[in-house]
Coordinates of C-alpha atoms and ligand atoms in Angstrom, one line a residue:
M1 CA -63.3 95.2 52.9
K2 CA -66.1 95.9 55.4
I3 CA -67.5 93.6 58.0
N4 CA -71.4 93.6 57.9
K5 CA -72.1 90.1 59.3
I6 CA -70.2 88.3 62.0
C7 CA -70.5 84.7 63.1
C8 CA -69.0 83.6 66.4
I9 CA -68.5 79.9 66.9
G10 CA -68.8 79.2 70.6
A11 CA -71.4 80.8 73.0
G12 CA -69.4 80.4 76.2
Y13 CA -67.9 82.8 78.7
V14 CA -65.8 84.5 76.1
G15 CA -68.0 84.3 72.9
G16 CA -71.3 85.2 74.6
P17 CA -70.4 88.4 76.4
T18 CA -67.9 89.6 73.7
M19 CA -70.3 89.3 70.9
S20 CA -73.1 90.8 72.9
V21 CA -71.0 93.9 73.4
I22 CA -70.0 94.1 69.7
A23 CA -73.6 93.8 68.7
Q24 CA -74.6 96.5 71.3
K25 CA -72.0 98.9 70.1
C26 CA -72.3 98.2 66.4
P27 CA -76.0 98.2 65.6
N28 CA -75.3 98.0 61.8
I29 CA -73.5 94.7 62.1
K30 CA -75.5 91.5 62.3
V31 CA -73.9 89.2 65.0
T32 CA -74.8 85.6 65.2
V33 CA -73.4 83.5 68.0
V34 CA -73.6 79.7 67.3
D35 CA -72.9 76.7 69.4
L36 CA -73.4 73.0 69.1
N37 CA -74.8 72.9 72.6
K38 CA -78.6 73.5 72.2
E39 CA -79.2 73.9 75.9
R40 CA -76.7 76.8 76.0
I41 CA -78.3 78.5 73.0
D42 CA -81.8 78.1 74.5
A43 CA -80.5 79.7 77.7
W44 CA -79.1 82.7 75.7
N45 CA -82.5 83.0 74.0
S46 CA -84.5 82.5 77.2
E47 CA -87.4 85.0 77.5
N48 CA -86.7 85.7 81.2
Y49 CA -82.9 86.2 80.5
E50 CA -81.8 83.1 82.5
L51 CA -78.5 83.4 80.6
P52 CA -75.9 80.5 80.8
V53 CA -73.2 83.0 81.9
F54 CA -73.6 85.2 85.0
E55 CA -71.8 88.5 84.6
P56 CA -72.8 91.8 86.1
G57 CA -74.3 94.0 83.4
L58 CA -74.6 91.3 80.8
E59 CA -78.4 91.0 80.9
N60 CA -78.8 94.7 80.0
V61 CA -76.4 94.3 77.1
V62 CA -78.3 91.3 75.8
K63 CA -81.6 93.2 76.3
D64 CA -80.3 96.0 74.1
A65 CA -79.2 93.9 71.2
R66 CA -80.9 90.5 71.1
G67 CA -83.4 90.2 68.3
R68 CA -82.2 93.5 66.8
N69 CA -78.7 92.6 65.5
L70 CA -77.7 89.9 68.0
F71 CA -78.8 86.3 67.5
F72 CA -78.0 83.0 69.2
S73 CA -78.4 79.9 67.1
T74 CA -77.4 76.3 66.6
A75 CA -77.4 76.8 62.8
V76 CA -73.6 76.7 62.5
E77 CA -73.3 76.1 58.8
S78 CA -75.7 78.8 57.5
S79 CA -74.3 81.4 59.9
I80 CA -70.7 80.6 58.7
Q81 CA -71.9 80.9 55.1
E82 CA -73.5 84.3 55.4
A83 CA -70.7 85.9 57.5
D84 CA -67.9 88.1 56.4
A85 CA -66.0 87.6 59.6
I86 CA -65.9 84.4 61.8
F87 CA -64.7 84.5 65.3
I88 CA -63.5 81.2 66.7
S89 CA -64.3 81.2 70.4
V90 CA -64.4 77.5 71.3
N91 CA -62.8 75.9 74.3
T92 CA -59.1 74.9 74.2
P93 CA -58.7 72.8 77.3
T94 CA -55.5 71.2 78.4
K95 CA -55.0 67.8 76.7
N96 CA -55.8 64.9 79.0
Y97 CA -54.4 62.2 76.7
G98 CA -51.5 61.3 74.4
I99 CA -48.6 63.6 73.5
G100 CA -48.4 66.7 75.7
K101 CA -51.0 65.3 78.1
G102 CA -51.5 67.6 81.1
Q103 CA -49.7 70.5 79.4
A104 CA -50.5 71.1 75.7
A105 CA -53.7 72.8 74.6
D106 CA -56.2 70.4 73.0
L107 CA -56.8 71.9 69.6
K108 CA -59.4 69.4 68.4
Y109 CA -62.3 71.8 68.7
I110 CA -60.3 74.5 66.8
E111 CA -59.5 72.1 64.0
L112 CA -63.1 71.0 63.8
C113 CA -64.1 74.6 63.4
A114 CA -61.5 75.2 60.7
R115 CA -62.7 72.1 58.8
Q116 CA -66.3 73.2 59.1
I117 CA -65.5 76.7 57.9
A118 CA -63.5 75.3 54.9
A119 CA -66.3 72.9 54.1
V120 CA -69.2 75.3 53.9
S121 CA -67.7 78.7 52.8
T122 CA -68.7 80.0 49.4
T123 CA -67.4 83.6 49.8
N124 CA -64.1 85.1 51.2
K125 CA -63.9 85.3 55.0
I126 CA -61.9 86.8 57.7
V127 CA -61.3 84.2 60.3
I128 CA -60.4 85.5 63.8
E129 CA -58.9 83.5 66.6
K130 CA -60.5 84.6 69.8
S131 CA -59.8 81.6 72.0
T132 CA -56.3 81.6 73.6
L133 CA -54.1 79.4 71.4
P134 CA -50.6 78.2 71.3
V135 CA -48.4 80.5 69.2
R136 CA -48.4 79.5 65.5
T137 CA -51.9 78.0 65.6
A138 CA -52.7 80.4 62.8
S139 CA -50.4 78.4 60.6
T140 CA -52.4 75.3 61.3
L141 CA -55.6 77.1 60.3
R142 CA -53.8 78.3 57.1
N143 CA -52.8 74.8 56.3
I144 CA -56.3 73.4 56.7
F145 CA -57.8 76.2 54.6
D146 CA -55.1 75.8 51.9
N147 CA -55.7 72.0 51.7
L148 CA -59.5 71.9 52.1
G149 CA -60.4 75.4 50.9
P150 CA -63.2 75.6 48.4
G151 CA -61.4 78.2 46.3
V152 CA -62.3 81.1 48.4
H153 CA -59.8 83.3 50.3
F154 CA -59.3 83.3 54.0
D155 CA -57.5 86.0 56.0
I156 CA -56.5 84.9 59.5
L157 CA -56.4 87.3 62.4
S158 CA -55.6 86.8 66.0
N159 CA -57.7 89.0 68.4
P160 CA -57.2 87.6 71.9
E161 CA -59.7 88.4 74.6
F162 CA -58.4 90.0 77.8
L163 CA -61.7 90.3 79.7
A164 CA -61.7 88.9 83.2
E165 CA -64.8 87.1 84.4
G166 CA -66.9 89.1 86.9
T167 CA -65.9 92.3 85.2
A168 CA -66.3 91.2 81.6
I169 CA -68.8 93.9 80.5
E170 CA -66.7 96.7 82.0
D171 CA -63.6 95.3 80.4
L172 CA -65.3 95.0 77.1
H173 CA -66.9 98.5 77.2
A174 CA -63.6 100.1 78.2
P175 CA -60.7 97.8 77.4
D176 CA -57.1 98.7 78.3
R177 CA -56.3 97.8 74.7
V178 CA -57.6 95.7 71.9
L179 CA -55.0 93.5 70.2
I180 CA -55.2 92.5 66.5
G181 CA -52.6 90.4 64.9
G182 CA -52.5 89.9 61.2
D183 CA -50.5 89.5 58.1
Y184 CA -49.1 92.9 57.1
T185 CA -47.1 91.5 54.2
T186 CA -50.1 91.1 52.0
E187 CA -52.7 93.6 50.8
S188 CA -55.6 91.5 51.9
G189 CA -54.0 90.9 55.3
R190 CA -53.7 94.6 55.8
E191 CA -57.3 95.1 54.7
A192 CA -58.6 92.4 57.1
I193 CA -56.8 94.1 60.0
A194 CA -58.3 97.5 59.0
A195 CA -61.8 96.0 58.8
L196 CA -61.6 94.6 62.3
V197 CA -60.0 97.8 63.6
E198 CA -63.1 99.6 62.2
V199 CA -65.5 97.3 64.1
Y200 CA -63.8 98.0 67.5
N201 CA -63.4 101.7 66.6
N202 CA -67.2 102.0 67.0
W203 CA -66.5 102.4 70.7
V204 CA -62.7 101.9 71.4
P205 CA -60.4 104.9 70.6
K206 CA -57.9 104.2 67.8
E207 CA -54.9 104.6 70.1
K208 CA -56.1 101.7 72.2
I209 CA -56.3 99.3 69.3
L210 CA -52.8 97.7 68.8
T211 CA -51.9 95.9 65.7
T212 CA -49.1 93.4 65.5
N213 CA -48.1 90.3 63.5
V214 CA -50.1 87.2 64.2
W215 CA -47.5 85.4 66.2
S216 CA -46.9 88.4 68.5
S217 CA -50.6 88.6 69.2
E218 CA -50.9 84.9 70.0
L219 CA -47.9 85.0 72.3
S220 CA -48.9 88.3 74.0
K221 CA -52.1 86.6 75.3
L222 CA -50.0 83.8 76.9
A223 CA -47.5 86.3 78.2
A224 CA -50.2 88.6 79.8
N225 CA -51.8 85.6 81.6
A226 CA -48.4 84.2 82.7
F227 CA -47.3 87.6 84.1
L228 CA -50.7 88.0 86.0
A229 CA -50.6 84.5 87.4
Q230 CA -47.0 85.0 88.4
R231 CA -47.9 88.0 90.5
I232 CA -50.4 86.0 92.4
S233 CA -48.0 83.1 93.0
S234 CA -45.4 85.7 94.1
I235 CA -47.7 87.3 96.6
N236 CA -48.9 83.9 97.8
A237 CA -45.3 82.8 98.3
F238 CA -44.9 85.8 100.6
S239 CA -48.2 85.0 102.4
E240 CA -46.6 81.8 103.7
I241 CA -43.5 83.6 104.9
C242 CA -45.9 86.1 106.7
E243 CA -47.6 83.3 108.5
H244 CA -44.3 82.3 110.0
T245 CA -43.0 85.7 110.8
G246 CA -45.8 87.9 112.1
A247 CA -45.8 90.1 109.0
D248 CA -49.2 90.8 107.3
I249 CA -49.5 90.1 103.6
N250 CA -52.1 92.8 103.1
E251 CA -49.7 95.4 104.5
I252 CA -47.0 94.1 102.3
S253 CA -49.3 94.3 99.2
K254 CA -50.0 97.9 100.1
A255 CA -46.4 98.7 100.7
I256 CA -45.1 97.3 97.5
G257 CA -48.1 98.2 95.4
T258 CA -47.5 101.9 95.9
D259 CA -44.3 101.6 93.9
S260 CA -45.4 102.8 90.6
R261 CA -43.2 100.3 88.9
L262 CA -45.1 97.5 90.5
G263 CA -48.6 98.8 90.7
S264 CA -51.3 97.8 93.1
K265 CA -53.4 95.3 91.2
F266 CA -53.1 91.5 91.3
L267 CA -51.4 91.6 94.7
K268 CA -54.2 90.0 96.7
A269 CA -53.0 86.9 98.5
S270 CA -55.5 84.0 98.2
V271 CA -56.0 80.3 98.5
G272 CA -54.7 80.2 94.9
F273 CA -55.8 81.3 91.5
G274 CA -58.4 79.4 89.5
G275 CA -60.3 80.0 86.3
S276 CA -60.1 78.6 82.9
C277 CA -57.1 80.6 81.7
F278 CA -54.2 80.9 84.0
Q279 CA -53.3 77.3 84.7
K280 CA -54.1 76.2 81.1
D281 CA -52.1 79.0 79.5
I282 CA -49.1 78.5 81.7
L283 CA -49.1 74.8 81.1
N284 CA -49.3 75.5 77.4
L285 CA -46.4 78.0 77.7
V286 CA -44.3 75.4 79.5
Y287 CA -45.1 72.8 76.8
I288 CA -44.1 75.3 74.1
A289 CA -40.9 76.2 75.8
K290 CA -40.0 72.5 76.3
S291 CA -40.9 71.7 72.7
L292 CA -38.4 74.5 71.7
G293 CA -35.7 72.9 73.9
L294 CA -35.9 75.9 76.3
D295 CA -35.9 73.9 79.6
S296 CA -34.9 76.8 81.9
V297 CA -37.7 78.9 80.5
A298 CA -40.2 76.0 81.0
D299 CA -39.0 75.4 84.6
Y300 CA -39.3 79.1 85.4
W301 CA -43.0 79.3 84.4
E302 CA -43.9 75.8 85.8
Q303 CA -42.9 77.1 89.2
V304 CA -45.9 79.5 89.1
I305 CA -48.2 76.4 88.9
I306 CA -46.3 74.5 91.5
L307 CA -46.6 77.3 94.0
N308 CA -50.3 77.7 93.2
D309 CA -50.9 74.0 93.9
H310 CA -48.9 74.3 97.1
Q311 CA -51.1 77.2 98.2
K312 CA -54.3 75.1 97.8
D313 CA -52.7 72.1 99.5
R314 CA -51.4 74.0 102.5
F315 CA -54.8 75.7 103.0
A316 CA -56.5 72.3 103.2
L317 CA -53.8 70.7 105.3
N318 CA -54.0 73.7 107.7
I319 CA -57.7 72.9 108.2
V320 CA -56.9 69.3 109.1
K321 CA -54.0 70.3 111.4
T322 CA -56.0 72.9 113.2
L323 CA -59.0 70.7 113.7
Y324 CA -56.8 68.5 116.0
N325 CA -55.3 66.5 113.1
T326 CA -58.6 64.9 112.0
V327 CA -61.6 66.0 110.0
S328 CA -63.0 62.6 109.8
G329 CA -66.8 62.9 110.0
K330 CA -66.6 66.6 110.7
K331 CA -68.8 69.1 108.8
I332 CA -66.8 71.8 107.0
A333 CA -68.9 74.6 105.5
F334 CA -67.7 76.0 102.2
L335 CA -68.7 79.6 101.6
G336 CA -68.2 80.0 97.9
W337 CA -67.4 77.5 95.1
A338 CA -66.9 79.8 92.1
F339 CA -63.2 80.6 91.2
K340 CA -63.8 84.3 92.0
K341 CA -66.7 86.5 92.9
D342 CA -69.4 87.7 90.4
T343 CA -69.2 84.7 88.2
N344 CA -70.9 81.3 88.1
D345 CA -67.8 79.8 86.5
T346 CA -66.1 77.1 88.6
R347 CA -63.4 76.0 86.2
E348 CA -60.2 75.2 88.2
S349 CA -61.7 76.8 91.3
P350 CA -59.5 76.2 94.4
A351 CA -62.6 75.1 96.2
I352 CA -62.7 71.9 94.2
Y353 CA -59.1 70.9 95.2
V354 CA -59.5 71.9 98.8
A355 CA -62.7 69.9 99.0
D356 CA -61.1 66.9 97.3
T357 CA -58.3 66.9 99.9
L358 CA -60.7 67.2 102.8
I359 CA -63.0 64.5 101.4
N360 CA -59.9 62.2 101.3
E361 CA -59.6 62.9 105.0
Q362 CA -63.3 61.8 105.4
A363 CA -64.7 65.3 106.1
K364 CA -68.3 66.1 105.2
I365 CA -68.4 69.1 103.0
A366 CA -71.4 71.5 102.9
V367 CA -71.4 74.1 100.1
Y368 CA -73.1 77.4 99.6
D369 CA -72.4 79.6 96.6
P370 CA -74.8 82.5 95.6
K371 CA -74.5 81.6 91.8
V372 CA -73.2 78.1 91.3
P373 CA -76.0 75.5 90.9
S374 CA -75.8 72.4 93.1
K375 CA -75.2 70.0 90.2
Q376 CA -72.1 71.9 89.1
V377 CA -70.4 71.1 92.4
Y378 CA -70.8 67.4 91.8
V379 CA -69.8 67.7 88.1
D380 CA -66.5 69.4 89.3
L381 CA -65.7 66.8 91.9
N382 CA -66.6 63.9 89.6
Y383 CA -64.4 65.3 86.9
L384 CA -61.3 64.8 89.2
Q385 CA -62.1 61.0 89.3
S386 CA -60.7 60.7 92.8
R387 CA -63.7 58.6 93.9
S388 CA -67.0 57.3 92.7
I389 CA -70.0 59.5 91.9
E390 CA -71.8 57.8 94.8
E391 CA -68.9 58.6 97.2
N392 CA -69.0 62.3 96.2
K393 CA -72.7 62.4 96.7
S394 CA -72.4 61.0 100.2
A395 CA -69.5 63.3 101.2
V396 CA -70.9 66.6 99.9
I397 CA -74.2 68.4 100.4
T398 CA -75.2 71.8 98.9
E399 CA -77.5 74.3 100.4
S400 CA -79.2 77.4 99.0
N401 CA -78.9 79.2 102.4
P402 CA -75.6 80.1 104.0
Y403 CA -76.9 79.7 107.5
S404 CA -78.0 76.0 106.9
V405 CA -74.5 75.4 105.5
C406 CA -72.9 76.6 108.7
N407 CA -75.4 74.9 111.1
Q408 CA -73.6 72.4 113.3
A409 CA -70.4 72.9 111.3
H410 CA -67.0 72.5 112.9
A411 CA -65.4 75.0 110.6
I412 CA -66.1 77.4 107.8
A413 CA -63.8 77.7 104.8
I414 CA -64.2 80.9 102.8
M415 CA -63.3 80.0 99.2
T416 CA -64.7 82.9 97.1
E417 CA -64.6 86.6 97.9
W418 CA -68.4 87.2 97.4
D419 CA -69.3 90.6 98.9
E420 CA -72.4 89.2 100.7
F421 CA -70.2 87.1 103.0
K422 CA -69.0 90.2 104.8
D423 CA -72.6 91.2 105.6
Y424 CA -73.7 88.0 107.3
D425 CA -74.9 87.9 110.8
W426 CA -71.7 86.4 112.2
Q427 CA -73.0 86.3 115.7
K428 CA -75.9 84.1 114.6
I429 CA -73.5 81.9 112.7
Y430 CA -71.3 81.5 115.8
E431 CA -74.3 80.4 117.8
I432 CA -75.3 77.6 115.3
M433 CA -71.8 76.2 114.9
L434 CA -70.1 73.5 117.0
K435 CA -67.5 74.9 119.4
P436 CA -64.7 75.8 119.1
A437 CA -66.0 77.5 115.9
F438 CA -63.2 77.9 113.3
V439 CA -63.1 80.2 110.2
F440 CA -60.5 79.7 107.5
D441 CA -60.5 82.7 105.3
G442 CA -58.9 81.9 102.0
R443 CA -59.7 85.3 100.6
R444 CA -58.9 87.7 103.4
I445 CA -62.4 89.3 103.3
I446 CA -63.6 88.9 106.8
D447 CA -62.8 91.2 109.7
K448 CA -60.6 88.9 111.8
E449 CA -60.7 91.1 114.9
K450 CA -64.5 91.3 114.9
L451 CA -64.9 87.5 114.4
T452 CA -62.3 86.8 117.1
E453 CA -64.2 89.1 119.5
I454 CA -67.4 87.0 118.8
G455 CA -65.5 83.9 119.8
F456 CA -64.4 82.4 116.5
K457 CA -61.0 81.0 116.0
V458 CA -59.9 82.7 112.8
Y459 CA -57.2 81.8 110.4
S460 CA -56.6 84.3 107.6
I461 CA -54.3 83.6 104.7
G462 CA -51.1 85.6 105.0
C463 CA -51.2 86.8 108.6
Ligands
UDX501 C1 -57.8 86.1 83.5 C2 -57.2 87.4 83.0 O1 -57.2 88.4 84.0 C3 -57.9 87.9 81.7 O2 -57.2 89.0 81.2 C4 -57.9 86.8 80.7 O3 -58.6 87.2 79.5 C5 -58.5 85.5 81.2 O4 -57.8 85.1 82.4 P1 -60.1 85.5 84.8 O5 -59.4 84.2 85.0 O6 -61.5 85.6 84.3 O7 -59.2 86.4 83.9 O8 -60.0 86.3 86.3 P2 -58.9 87.0 87.1 O9 -59.5 88.3 87.7 O10 -57.7 87.2 86.3 O11 -58.7 86.0 88.3 C6 -58.1 84.8 88.2 C7 -57.8 84.1 89.5 O12 -56.8 84.8 90.3 C8 -59.1 84.1 90.4 O13 -59.2 82.8 91.1 C9 -58.8 85.2 91.4 O14 -59.5 85.0 92.6 C10 -57.3 85.1 91.6 N1 -56.7 86.3 92.0 C11 -56.8 87.5 91.2 C12 -56.0 86.3 93.2 O15 -55.9 85.3 93.9 N2 -55.4 87.5 93.6 C13 -55.4 88.6 92.9 O16 -54.8 89.7 93.3 C14 -56.1 88.6 91.6
ADP502 P1 -64.7 79.9 76.9 O1 -64.5 80.2 78.4 O2 -63.4 79.9 76.2 O3 -65.7 80.8 76.3 P2 -66.6 77.7 77.1 O4 -66.3 76.3 77.3 O5 -67.4 78.6 78.0 O6 -65.1 78.4 76.8 O7 -67.3 77.9 75.6 C1 -66.9 77.3 74.5 C2 -68.1 76.9 73.7 O8 -67.7 76.4 72.4 C3 -68.9 75.7 74.3 O9 -70.3 76.2 74.6 C4 -68.9 74.6 73.2 O10 -70.2 73.9 73.1 C5 -68.7 75.4 71.9 N1 -68.1 74.7 70.8 C6 -67.0 73.9 70.8 N2 -66.7 73.4 69.6 C7 -67.7 73.9 68.8 C8 -68.0 73.7 67.4 N3 -67.2 73.0 66.5 N4 -69.1 74.4 66.9 C9 -69.9 75.1 67.7 N5 -69.6 75.3 69.0 C10 -68.6 74.7 69.6

């Protein structure tokens, strides 16, 4: 079994960059990324590389491979038909209706894909789960294929993605590991695993390609994200203790991070974690644990989310409290809207929730983010359904210039750790703000001493 043609269903933050790198590193494999969203596909194909996903280094990868062996298309059926291997890389949001509402993963897009694959396939396929999925989703796929299958054979593999946005290309070029889960008990299962190992082995050393059974692979992805998110909630819990004791969370991170058993990464206190994965995956884990009757396990992981929500709330409430217990009619400048630097992704960004709380207190929010388009800010706020579209429009403005955003503001809230924020002319910003000029640094990126010397009143998370 050899993979010569790949189809990836879903041209989003995972499918787009991952397939671009596979195509770049495997010039002999034809890689077609398909999506129902024509606007997205057009952007992937745009002549001036205005790609729908912003990732450092991505443009160069696409330049290398697009038109050679990398294609973006809306022709879902024909791409499935001609492929030997199909990656499923569609979104799996948290369910917002019915059973498991607010916790379980919504598998409707996955099921649709499976049905579509079953409906059009005329040759044997390897079907690869790339999206993060609840453990045992592979058995759902198997069931659909067995019941609808057109007499061709499907091998199902799990190959979860561990890339982090903002460093996706680095992570894909030099992954810590690649995980492939498959069915060892059958010959075709073993062959399918070997075929996918061969694809990655074009650039990833064999010892970094781990193979497991399908369920371990599916659960490993949830476990990895749960552990990472738990570290952030743990350090954030300490950040609050620091604020009451005179300890400094950055010093604590350094002190504990030098313990080789703990390691130094993912110990940065913040206004809370965001992104499409952590919250969704932990909620999903909680749901799975509850479904299995493991209430203590469910409660344990749920606390990671509760603490994260608390961190966002207390940041917003601290702004209100510090601005003399009212922000009504006051302009609060948001520097950053993305959930982390070096991405244009805003899913679950803490900025959305902090803005929501402040708008409820009748604040006027002005937003500047180097990569997030204005319309996305309103999409995010409207999605919460806290108030009407018109009300959001009148409460929030966006600017394409950081100095306009800060002009006549009562306070600045730093919501994303974009590097450029450190290089601003803070003296000039001080002069154009209303006094006293407050800065609330939710990312600990600004030199507190320097800003205090200028005259700002600075609050930094965790100190
Ligand atoms: C995460 C996982 O890291 C990745 O392996 C998985 O494939 C997808 O989910 P991602 O959400 O893209 O990746 O970014 P990540 O770097 O993990 O950051 C998530 C959130 O945690 C961001 O809001 C970030 O600002 C925050 N964070 C991260 C902290 O607050 N402190 C830290 O020390 C690290
Ligand atoms: P992720 O971060 O997991 O990549 P995204 O939402 O960025 O999630 O991307 C998922 C993509 O999958 C979207 O562009 C969506 O249009 C696409 N998609 C969902 N279902 C299907 C389907 N049945 N066929 C093709 N594309 C799909």
